[in-house]
Amino acid sequence: QVQLVESGGGLVQAGGSLRLSCAASERTFRTYTLAWFRQTPGKEREFVAAVSRSFGNTDYAASVKGRFTISRDNAKATVYLQMNSLKPEDTAVYYCAARARLQIGIGPNDYDYWGQGTQVTVSS
């Protein structure tokens, strides 16, 4: 089974930055579309950002566009979410996800594999 291992969550003040990492096998990195979602209690899992498995196509939720950047490091087989200008409403558990299809999906059901989740808390 495909496994995704996340790191980088934590507590940060509003306006600060965090970088989330999600490590995958080389085969997974080269094959799958990768994405980040976030979720708070009582709320459905929310799309944040995705990067395609080729050509570097990306997509972002309107709430994070211009502040967050998703990227791949091919040598390290890792997908990142650079989170800048963080706001309290960004507080959530963040999950990385992977899907086998070429097309970027924006719904949780579009993704087949999930990381363990990492807590991001933003305070003022």
Backbone as a ProteinNet text record, in pm:
[ID]
protein_1_A
[PRIMARY]
QVQLVESGGGLVQAGGSLRLSCAASERTFRTYTLAWFRQTPGKEREFVAAVSRSFGNTDYAASVKGRFTISRDNAKATVYLQMNSLKPEDTAVYYCAARARLQIGIGPNDYDYWGQGTQVTVSS
[TERTIARY]
84.3	0	88.8	46.3	120.1	112.8	226.9	233.6	291.5	230.9	274.3	305.1	421.8	468.4	485.7	407.7	406.5	491.9	535.8	604.4	592.3	624.3	633.1	523.2	420.7	316.2	365.3	286.9	323.8	241.3	289	224	301.2	229.5	293.4	202.3	261.7	184.1	129.5	17.1	-40.3	63.8	66.7	165.5	292.3	309.4	428	417.6	516.2	526.5	556.8	510.5	545.8	562.9	644.6	656.5	624.4	518.4	481.2	550.4	590.2	653.9	577.6	575.2	512	603.3	668.2	763.7	694.9	731.3	677.2	789.9	761.8	859.8	884	997.6	1028.2	922.5	878	777.7	647.8	607.1	485.2	498.5	612.3	634.7	623	678.1	680.6	549.4	463.6	342.8	217	207	80.6	70.8	-52	-86.9	-92.2	-36.7	-26.7	-102.3	-157.5	-240.7	-230.8	-275.7	-293	-438.7	-492.3	-624.5	-611	-715.3	-717.6	-857.9	-864.8	-991.4	-992.9	-1106.8	-1132.2	-1250.4	-1265.8	-1376.2	-1512.1	-1596.9	-1729.8	-1737.4	-1626.8	-1621.9	-1567.4	-1614.7	-1564.9	-1421.3	-1349.6	-1213.1	-1210.8	-1124.8	-1123.4	-997.7	-1015.9	-903.2	-821.5	-689	-598	-516.4	-446.6	-358.1	-325.9	-289	-249.7	-146.1	-64.2	34.1	26.5	26.7	11.6	138.3	125.6	239.4	335.2	299.1	386.3	358.2	458.2	449.6	428.5	422.8	416.4	287.5	178.3	50.3	7.3	-46.6	-90.3	-230.1	-294.6	-424.7	-430.2	-500.8	-509.9	-652.4	-688.9	-812.8	-802.6	-915	-914	-866.3	-893.6	-859.1	-709.3	-631.6	-487.9	-404.3	-464.8	-389.6	-317.5	-191	-108.6	-34.3	-74.8	-8.4	62.2	2.5	58.4	116.1	219.9	280.3	305.4	253.8	280.7	393	482.4	595.6	643.1	717.7	779.5	930.6	996.7	1141.3	1168.1	1205.3	1220.2	1331.1	1442	1553.9	1518.2	1434.9	1397.1	1263.6	1197.1	1066.5	970.3	961.2	883.7	798.8	676.1	590.9	582.5	586.7	587.1	465.2	427.2	332.5	396.3	443.8	498.2	382.9	366.9	253.6	305.6	275.1	316.5	195.4	220.4	114	-0.8	32	-68.4	-169.3	-293.1	-404.7	-463.6	-529.2	-592.2	-688.2	-756.8	-849.4	-780.2	-648.2	-573.1	-553.1	-587.9	-572.4	-654.6	-589.4	-654.6	-554.1	-604.3	-517.7	-497.9	-374.1	-340.5	-298.8	-352.7	-326.9	-269.5	-171.1	-130.3	-202.4	-220.7	-297.5	-239.1	-267.2	-216.5	-325.4	-323.1	-413.5	-337.2	-382.2	-310.8	-337.6	-447.4	-482.9	-398	-384.2	-309.3	-376.7	-507.6	-582.2	-582.9	-564.9	-578.2	-724.7	-748.4	-881.1	-886.1	-1006.2	-1021.2	-1114.4	-1161.2	-1245.2	-1172.9	-1201.2	-1135.4	-1155.2	-1272	-1297.8	-1216.2	-1150.2	-1064.9	-930.2	-898.2	-766.2	-773.4	-673.3	-672.7	-591.4	-489.4	-396.9	-378.6	-361.2	-357.3	-245.5	-188	-93.9	-164.7	-86.7	-140.4	-202.1	-174.4	-222	-124.2	-113.1	-27.4	-100.3	-95.7	-170.8	-96.7	-169.6	-120.2	-210.3	-151.3	-225.3	-165.4	-250	-207.3	-273.7	-194.5	-244.7	-190.8	-256.5	-212.7	-153.3
-118.1	0	124.4	227.6	352.4	419.6	467.1	535.8	675.2	771.6	910.6	952.2	1010.6	1045.5	1196.2	1259.8	1405	1452.1	1577.3	1644.5	1795	1872.5	2016.5	2095.6	2029.8	2102.1	2160.3	2251.6	2312.3	2434.8	2511.4	2633.3	2753.3	2848.8	2966.8	3087.1	3204.4	3327	3372.4	3442.4	3497.7	3580.9	3565.4	3632.3	3553.6	3447.1	3365.1	3261.4	3173.2	3073.9	2936.1	2835.2	2696.4	2627.6	2524.5	2440.3	2297	2243.5	2105.1	2019	1900.1	1805.8	1674.6	1608.4	1477.9	1391.6	1295.6	1209.7	1086.3	1050.7	933.2	857.5	735.4	659.6	727.1	699.6	756.4	718.8	594	549.1	626.1	644.3	719.2	864	924.4	1063.3	1084.6	992.7	1010.1	971.9	898.3	843.6	922.5	973.8	1022.9	1175	1222	1358.8	1371	1478.2	1497.8	1623.3	1620	1730	1745.2	1861.3	1888.6	1923.7	1866.2	1898.3	1938.6	2000.9	2032.5	2009.7	1987.7	1954.2	2001.2	2056.5	2092.5	2010.9	1994.8	1914.4	1964.5	1871.9	1905.7	1961.6	1963.2	2018.3	1913	1915.5	1823.5	1858.2	1757.5	1778.7	1874.3	1974.6	2086.4	2083.6	2098.9	2107.1	2231.9	2217.2	2329.4	2355.2	2252.9	2270.4	2134.8	2133.4	2010.2	2040.7	1942	1952.1	1824.6	1839.8	1725.5	1641.8	1522.4	1431.1	1464.5	1557	1600.1	1745.6	1811.1	1948.4	2052.7	2014	2108.5	2187.7	2137.1	2206.3	2207.3	2320.4	2335.4	2393.4	2373.8	2431.6	2465.3	2574.3	2620.8	2659.4	2637.7	2693.5	2845.2	2912.1	3057.2	3116.4	3049	3101	3102.8	3027.2	3019.8	3068.2	3091.3	3132.1	3263.8	3268.1	3384.2	3377.7	3287.8	3271.2	3136.6	3031.9	2897.1	2858.4	2775.7	2724.5	2575.6	2497.1	2354.5	2329.4	2238.8	2209.8	2067.1	2017.3	1885.5	1899.7	1814.8	1801	1661.6	1653.3	1523.8	1440.4	1504.6	1432.5	1371.1	1438.9	1391.2	1318.5	1309.1	1242.9	1295.4	1426.5	1491.7	1602.8	1615	1727	1819.9	1950	2050.3	2140.1	2195.8	2305.4	2418.6	2520.4	2639	2731.3	2760.8	2836.5	2968.7	3077.3	3210.9	3294.2	3402.7	3493.9	3418	3330.9	3244.1	3323.8	3276.9	3338.4	3239.2	3287.2	3193.1	3095.3	3138.1	3049.3	2938.9	2943.7	2833.9	2718.1	2736.8	2631.5	2509	2394	2270.3	2157.3	2035.3	1922.2	1915.7	1913.7	1911.7	1770.8	1725	1592	1600.6	1518.6	1502.8	1383.3	1385.8	1283.5	1258.9	1141.6	1103.4	1033.2	1055.9	986	941.7	833.9	776.2	848.5	918.8	983.5	1105.9	1137.6	1254.8	1383.8	1387.3	1509.6	1543.7	1672.1	1720.3	1711.3	1659.3	1657.5	1750.4	1802.2	1894.6	1840.9	1718	1656.5	1545.2	1524.8	1415.5	1279.2	1255.4	1127.1	1105.6	1208.4	1196	1133.1	1118.4	1072.9	937.3	855.8	716	690.7	771.2	748.1	876.1	859.5	973.3	959.9	1073.5	1078	1075.8	1080.4	1065.6	1193.8	1305.8	1434.8	1499.9	1631.9	1707.8	1835.1	1865.4	1978.6	2108.6	2206.2	2342.3	2433.6	2508.3	2600.7	2739.8	2836.2	2974.1	3061.5	3136	3222	3363.2	3459	3597.8	3639.3
0	0	0	-72.4	-77.6	58.2	107.1	235.1	216.6	284	281.3	424.1	446.1	579.1	587.3	675	687.2	804.2	793.4	902.5	881.7	984	971.7	1039	1091	1159.3	1290.9	1346.3	1472	1502.8	1598.6	1644.8	1593	1534.9	1479.2	1499.4	1512.2	1526.4	1391.5	1394.6	1272.9	1199.2	1067.4	985	964.5	1040.4	1029	919.4	915.6	809.3	865.2	794.4	818.6	684.7	682	564.5	602.2	542.8	562	457.2	497	406.7	407.5	293.5	281.1	196.1	259.3	191.6	135.6	14.3	-52.3	-119.2	-160.4	-236.3	-370.1	-428.7	-558.9	-661.5	-659.6	-755.1	-736.7	-612.9	-585	-630.3	-600.5	-636.1	-786.5	-863.1	-1007.7	-1075.1	-1007.1	-1067.4	-1033	-912.2	-860.1	-859	-881.8	-847.5	-695	-641.7	-497.4	-455.5	-335.7	-289.6	-138.9	-91.8	50	76.4	183	234.2	380.3	433.2	575.3	630.3	762.1	824	968.6	1009.8	1148.1	1197.8	1330.2	1381.5	1333.8	1290.5	1244.9	1104.4	1033.4	899.3	804.1	679.8	579	541.9	499.4	456.1	336.9	343.6	250.5	164.7	35.2	-56.7	-30.3	-33.1	-14.3	-140.4	-189.3	-303.8	-363.1	-491.1	-557.6	-664.7	-694.7	-802	-883.8	-1016.1	-1103.9	-1107.7	-1162.7	-1168.5	-1281	-1368.3	-1476.3	-1510	-1565.6	-1614.5	-1506	-1380.3	-1270.8	-1259.7	-1314.5	-1300.3	-1154.2	-1110	-972	-965.6	-850.1	-823.9	-675.6	-642.3	-504.8	-471.3	-345.9	-296.2	-293.5	-317.7	-320	-188.2	-77.6	53	80.5	4.2	28.4	-88.9	-203	-320.8	-293.7	-330.2	-304.1	-172.2	-82.9	45.8	58	1.3	8.9	-126.4	-124.1	-245.7	-231	-324.3	-326.9	-427	-392.4	-480.1	-458.3	-555.1	-546.9	-548.7	-472.4	-478.7	-532.2	-657.5	-722.5	-657.7	-623.1	-565.1	-430.7	-352.6	-220.1	-218.5	-333.1	-344.3	-238	-229	-125	-185.2	-137.9	-173.2	-52.5	-78.6	26	14.8	126.7	129.2	208.6	138	202.4	236.6	363.9	414.1	469.9	401.5	443	481.3	552.4	594.5	659.6	751.2	811.9	893	888.7	958.9	1058.4	1163.5	1257.4	1190.1	1086	1017	938.4	927.2	867.6	964.4	1090.5	1189.9	1149.9	1142.4	1101.7	1109.1	1093.2	1065.5	914.8	872.3	730.7	689.5	576.6	524.6	384.1	353.5	215.1	156.2	24.8	-43.8	-181.5	-236.8	-367.5	-447	-577.6	-668.3	-791	-852.7	-965.8	-1096.5	-1107.1	-1232.3	-1260.5	-1388.4	-1430.2	-1386.8	-1388.8	-1363.8	-1216.1	-1185.2	-1048.7	-1006.8	-887.8	-829.7	-710.8	-681	-569.1	-461.1	-475.3	-374.8	-302.2	-173.9	-100.7	-165.6	-225.9	-289.1	-415.3	-464.4	-582.3	-549.5	-421.9	-380.5	-312.8	-340.9	-299.8	-173.4	-149.5	-39.6	39.7	172.1	262.9	363.7	399.5	508.8	643	749.8	884.4	938.5	876.8	923.7	1018.5	1009.6	1099.2	1140.2	1269.1	1323.4	1296.6	1243.9	1227.7	1309.5	1401.3	1484.7	1469.7	1435.9	1414.5	1519.6	1593.7	1699.2	1682.3	1749.6	1745.9	1878.7
[MASK]
++++++++++++++++++++++++++++++++++++++++++++++++++++++++++++++++++++++++++++++++++++++++++++++++++++++++++++++++++++++++++++

